[in-house]
Amino acid sequence: MPNTAQRHTMTTGELAHLGEGTVAYLRKVTSDDLRGRFPGLTEIDPGLELWALFAATGEPILLSDARDRALAGAMENDLTTVAIH
């Protein structure tokens, strides 16, 4: 039986934008990890455990001290969340 399904190979650009605007990832971070990732972040105590929500492209969306608030932010923006360990 011949295989009539065509295969589509994604370009690097297509892969880079996969999930953009629809998928976000949730990650537990420490305040020490945040330097340089959240532009405009004011002084924050070192060693705090926080929850960060990032766009599929890696752009920071929000930062919270509670996981459920970070998830609520994703839901408010109609984003499907995935967890990064």
Coordinates of N, CA, C and O in Angstrom, one line a residue:
M1 N 0.8 -1.2 0.0 CA 0.0 0.0 0.0 C 0.9 1.2 0.0 O 1.7 1.4 0.9
P2 N 0.8 2.1 -1.0 CA 1.7 3.3 -1.1 C 1.3 4.3 0.0 O 0.2 4.5 0.4
N3 N 2.3 5.0 0.5 CA 2.2 6.0 1.5 C 1.9 7.3 0.8 O 2.8 7.9 0.2
T4 N 0.7 7.8 0.9 CA 0.3 9.0 0.1 C 0.4 10.2 1.0 O 0.2 11.3 0.6
A5 N 0.6 10.1 2.3 CA 0.7 11.2 3.2 C 2.0 12.0 3.0 O 3.1 11.4 2.9
Q6 N 1.9 13.2 2.8 CA 3.1 14.1 2.6 C 3.7 14.5 3.9 O 2.9 14.7 4.9
R7 N 4.9 14.5 4.0 CA 5.6 14.9 5.2 C 6.0 16.3 5.1 O 6.5 16.8 4.0
H8 N 5.9 17.1 6.2 CA 6.3 18.5 6.2 C 7.4 18.6 7.2 O 7.3 18.3 8.3
T9 N 8.5 19.1 6.7 CA 9.6 19.4 7.6 C 9.6 20.8 8.0 O 9.5 21.7 7.1
M10 N 9.6 21.1 9.3 CA 9.6 22.4 9.8 C 10.9 23.1 9.6 O 11.9 22.5 9.8
T11 N 10.8 24.4 9.2 CA 12.0 25.2 9.1 C 12.4 25.6 10.5 O 11.6 25.5 11.5
T12 N 13.6 26.1 10.7 CA 14.1 26.6 12.0 C 13.1 27.8 12.4 O 12.8 27.9 13.6
G13 N 12.7 28.6 11.5 CA 11.9 29.7 11.9 C 10.5 29.3 12.3 O 9.9 29.8 13.3
E14 N 9.9 28.3 11.6 CA 8.6 27.7 12.0 C 8.7 27.1 13.4 O 7.8 27.3 14.2
L15 N 9.8 26.4 13.7 CA 10.0 25.7 15.0 C 10.1 26.8 16.1 O 9.5 26.6 17.2
A16 N 10.8 27.9 15.8 CA 11.0 28.9 16.8 C 9.7 29.6 17.2 O 9.5 30.0 18.3
H17 N 8.7 29.5 16.3 CA 7.4 30.2 16.6 C 6.3 29.2 17.0 O 5.2 29.6 17.1
L18 N 6.6 27.9 17.1 CA 5.7 26.9 17.5 C 5.1 27.2 18.8 O 5.8 27.4 19.8
G19 N 3.8 27.3 18.9 CA 3.1 27.6 20.2 C 3.0 29.0 20.5 O 2.4 29.4 21.5
E20 N 3.6 29.9 19.7 CA 3.6 31.3 20.0 C 2.1 31.9 20.1 O 1.3 31.7 19.3
G21 N 1.8 32.5 21.2 CA 0.5 33.1 21.5 C -0.5 32.1 22.0 O -1.6 32.5 22.3
T22 N -0.1 30.8 22.1 CA -1.1 29.9 22.6 C -0.5 29.0 23.7 O -1.3 28.5 24.5
V23 N 0.8 28.9 23.8 CA 1.4 28.0 24.8 C 2.3 28.8 25.7 O 3.0 29.7 25.2
A24 N 2.3 28.5 27.0 CA 3.3 29.2 27.9 C 3.8 28.1 28.8 O 3.1 27.1 29.1
Y25 N 5.0 28.3 29.3 CA 5.5 27.3 30.3 C 5.7 27.9 31.7 O 6.0 29.1 31.8
L26 N 5.4 27.1 32.6 CA 5.4 27.5 34.0 C 6.6 26.9 34.7 O 6.9 25.7 34.5
R27 N 7.4 27.7 35.4 CA 8.6 27.2 36.0 C 8.9 27.8 37.3 O 8.7 28.9 37.5
K28 N 9.3 26.9 38.3 CA 9.6 27.4 39.6 C 11.1 27.9 39.5 O 11.9 27.2 39.0
V29 N 11.3 29.1 40.0 CA 12.6 29.7 39.9 C 13.0 30.4 41.3 O 12.1 30.5 42.1
T30 N 14.2 30.7 41.4 CA 14.6 31.5 42.6 C 14.8 32.9 42.1 O 15.1 33.2 40.9
S31 N 14.7 33.8 43.0 CA 15.0 35.2 42.7 C 16.4 35.4 42.1 O 16.5 36.3 41.3
D32 N 17.3 34.6 42.5 CA 18.6 34.7 41.9 C 18.7 34.4 40.4 O 19.5 34.9 39.7
D33 N 17.8 33.5 40.0 CA 17.7 33.1 38.5 C 17.1 34.2 37.7 O 17.2 34.1 36.4
L34 N 16.5 35.2 38.3 CA 15.7 36.2 37.5 C 16.5 37.3 36.9 O 16.0 38.0 36.0
R35 N 17.7 37.5 37.4 CA 18.5 38.6 36.9 C 18.7 38.5 35.4 O 19.1 37.4 34.9
G36 N 18.3 39.5 34.6 CA 18.4 39.4 33.2 C 17.3 38.8 32.4 O 17.1 38.9 31.3
R37 N 16.4 38.1 33.1 CA 15.3 37.4 32.5 C 14.0 38.3 32.5 O 13.2 38.1 31.6
F38 N 13.8 39.1 33.5 CA 12.7 39.9 33.7 C 13.2 41.4 33.6 O 13.5 41.9 34.7
P39 N 13.2 42.0 32.4 CA 13.6 43.4 32.4 C 12.8 44.3 33.3 O 11.5 44.1 33.4
G40 N 13.4 45.2 33.9 CA 12.7 46.2 34.7 C 12.3 45.6 36.1 O 11.6 46.3 36.9
L41 N 12.8 44.5 36.4 CA 12.5 43.9 37.8 C 13.2 44.8 38.8 O 14.4 45.0 38.7
T42 N 12.5 45.2 39.8 CA 13.1 46.0 40.9 C 13.8 45.1 41.8 O 13.8 43.9 41.7
E43 N 14.5 45.7 42.7 CA 15.3 44.9 43.7 C 14.4 43.9 44.3 O 13.2 44.1 44.7
I44 N 14.9 42.7 44.5 CA 14.2 41.5 45.1 C 15.2 40.8 46.0 O 16.3 40.7 45.7
D45 N 14.6 40.3 47.1 CA 15.5 39.6 48.0 C 16.1 38.4 47.4 O 15.4 37.6 46.6
P46 N 17.3 38.0 47.7 CA 17.9 36.8 47.1 C 17.3 35.6 47.8 O 16.9 35.6 48.9
G47 N 17.3 34.5 47.0 CA 16.9 33.2 47.6 C 15.4 32.9 47.7 O 15.0 31.9 48.2
L48 N 14.6 33.8 47.2 CA 13.1 33.6 47.2 C 12.7 32.6 46.1 O 13.3 32.6 45.0
E49 N 11.8 31.7 46.5 CA 11.2 30.8 45.5 C 10.0 31.4 44.9 O 9.1 31.7 45.6
L50 N 10.0 31.5 43.6 CA 8.9 32.1 42.9 C 8.4 31.2 41.7 O 9.1 30.3 41.3
W51 N 7.3 31.6 41.1 CA 6.8 30.9 39.9 C 6.8 31.9 38.7 O 6.3 33.0 38.9
A52 N 7.4 31.5 37.6 CA 7.5 32.4 36.5 C 6.7 31.7 35.3 O 6.8 30.5 35.1
L53 N 6.1 32.6 34.6 CA 5.3 32.1 33.4 C 6.0 32.7 32.2 O 6.2 34.0 32.1
F54 N 6.4 31.9 31.2 CA 7.1 32.3 30.0 C 6.3 32.0 28.8 O 5.7 30.9 28.7
A55 N 6.4 32.8 27.8 CA 5.8 32.5 26.5 C 6.6 31.3 25.8 O 7.7 31.1 26.2
A56 N 6.0 30.7 24.8 CA 6.6 29.6 24.1 C 8.0 30.1 23.6 O 8.9 29.3 23.4
T57 N 8.1 31.3 23.3 CA 9.4 31.9 22.7 C 10.4 32.2 23.8 O 11.5 32.6 23.5
G58 N 10.0 32.0 25.1 CA 10.9 32.3 26.2 C 10.8 33.7 26.8 O 11.5 34.0 27.8
E59 N 10.0 34.5 26.2 CA 9.7 35.8 26.7 C 9.0 35.7 28.1 O 8.0 35.0 28.2
P60 N 9.4 36.5 29.1 CA 8.8 36.5 30.4 C 7.4 37.1 30.3 O 7.2 38.1 29.6
I61 N 6.4 36.5 30.9 CA 5.0 37.0 31.0 C 4.7 37.6 32.3 O 4.3 38.7 32.5
L62 N 4.9 36.7 33.4 CA 4.6 37.2 34.7 C 5.4 36.4 35.7 O 5.9 35.3 35.5
L63 N 5.4 37.0 36.9 CA 6.1 36.4 38.0 C 5.2 36.5 39.2 O 4.5 37.5 39.5
S64 N 5.2 35.4 40.0 CA 4.3 35.3 41.2 C 4.9 34.5 42.3 O 5.8 33.6 42.1
D65 N 4.5 34.8 43.5 CA 5.0 34.0 44.6 C 4.1 32.8 44.9 O 4.4 31.9 45.7
A66 N 3.0 32.6 44.1 CA 2.1 31.5 44.2 C 1.8 30.9 42.8 O 1.5 31.6 41.9
R67 N 1.9 29.6 42.8 CA 1.7 28.8 41.5 C 0.3 29.1 41.0 O 0.2 29.3 39.8
D68 N -0.7 29.0 41.8 CA -2.1 29.2 41.3 C -2.3 30.6 40.7 O -3.1 30.7 39.7
R69 N -1.6 31.6 41.2 CA -1.8 32.9 40.6 C -1.1 33.0 39.2 O -1.6 33.6 38.3
A70 N 0.0 32.3 39.1 CA 0.7 32.2 37.8 C -0.2 31.5 36.8 O -0.3 31.9 35.6
L71 N -0.8 30.4 37.2 CA -1.7 29.7 36.3 C -2.9 30.5 36.0 O -3.4 30.5 34.8
A72 N -3.4 31.3 36.9 CA -4.6 32.1 36.6 C -4.2 33.2 35.6 O -5.0 33.5 34.7
G73 N -3.0 33.7 35.6 CA -2.5 34.7 34.6 C -2.5 34.0 33.3 O -2.9 34.7 32.3
A74 N -2.1 32.8 33.2 CA -2.1 32.1 31.9 C -3.6 31.9 31.4 O -3.8 32.1 30.2
M75 N -4.5 31.5 32.3 CA -5.9 31.3 31.9 C -6.5 32.6 31.4 O -7.2 32.6 30.4
E76 N -6.2 33.7 32.1 CA -6.7 35.0 31.7 C -6.3 35.4 30.3 O -7.0 36.2 29.6
N77 N -5.1 34.9 29.9 CA -4.6 35.2 28.5 C -4.8 34.1 27.5 O -4.2 34.1 26.5
D78 N -5.7 33.1 27.9 CA -6.0 32.0 27.0 C -4.8 31.2 26.6 O -4.7 30.8 25.4
L79 N -3.9 31.0 27.5 CA -2.7 30.2 27.2 C -2.7 28.9 27.8 O -3.2 28.7 28.9
T80 N -2.3 27.9 27.0 CA -2.2 26.5 27.5 C -0.9 26.4 28.2 O 0.2 26.8 27.6
T81 N -0.8 25.9 29.5 CA 0.4 25.9 30.2 C 1.0 24.5 30.2 O 0.3 23.5 30.2
V82 N 2.3 24.5 30.2 CA 3.1 23.3 30.3 C 4.1 23.5 31.4 O 4.5 24.7 31.6
A83 N 4.5 22.5 32.2 CA 5.4 22.7 33.3 C 6.8 22.3 32.8 O 7.0 21.3 32.1
I84 N 7.8 23.0 33.3 CA 9.2 22.8 33.0 C 9.8 22.4 34.4 O 9.7 23.2 35.3
H85 N 10.5 21.3 34.5 CA 11.1 20.9 35.8 C 12.5 21.2 35.8 O 13.2 21.2 34.9

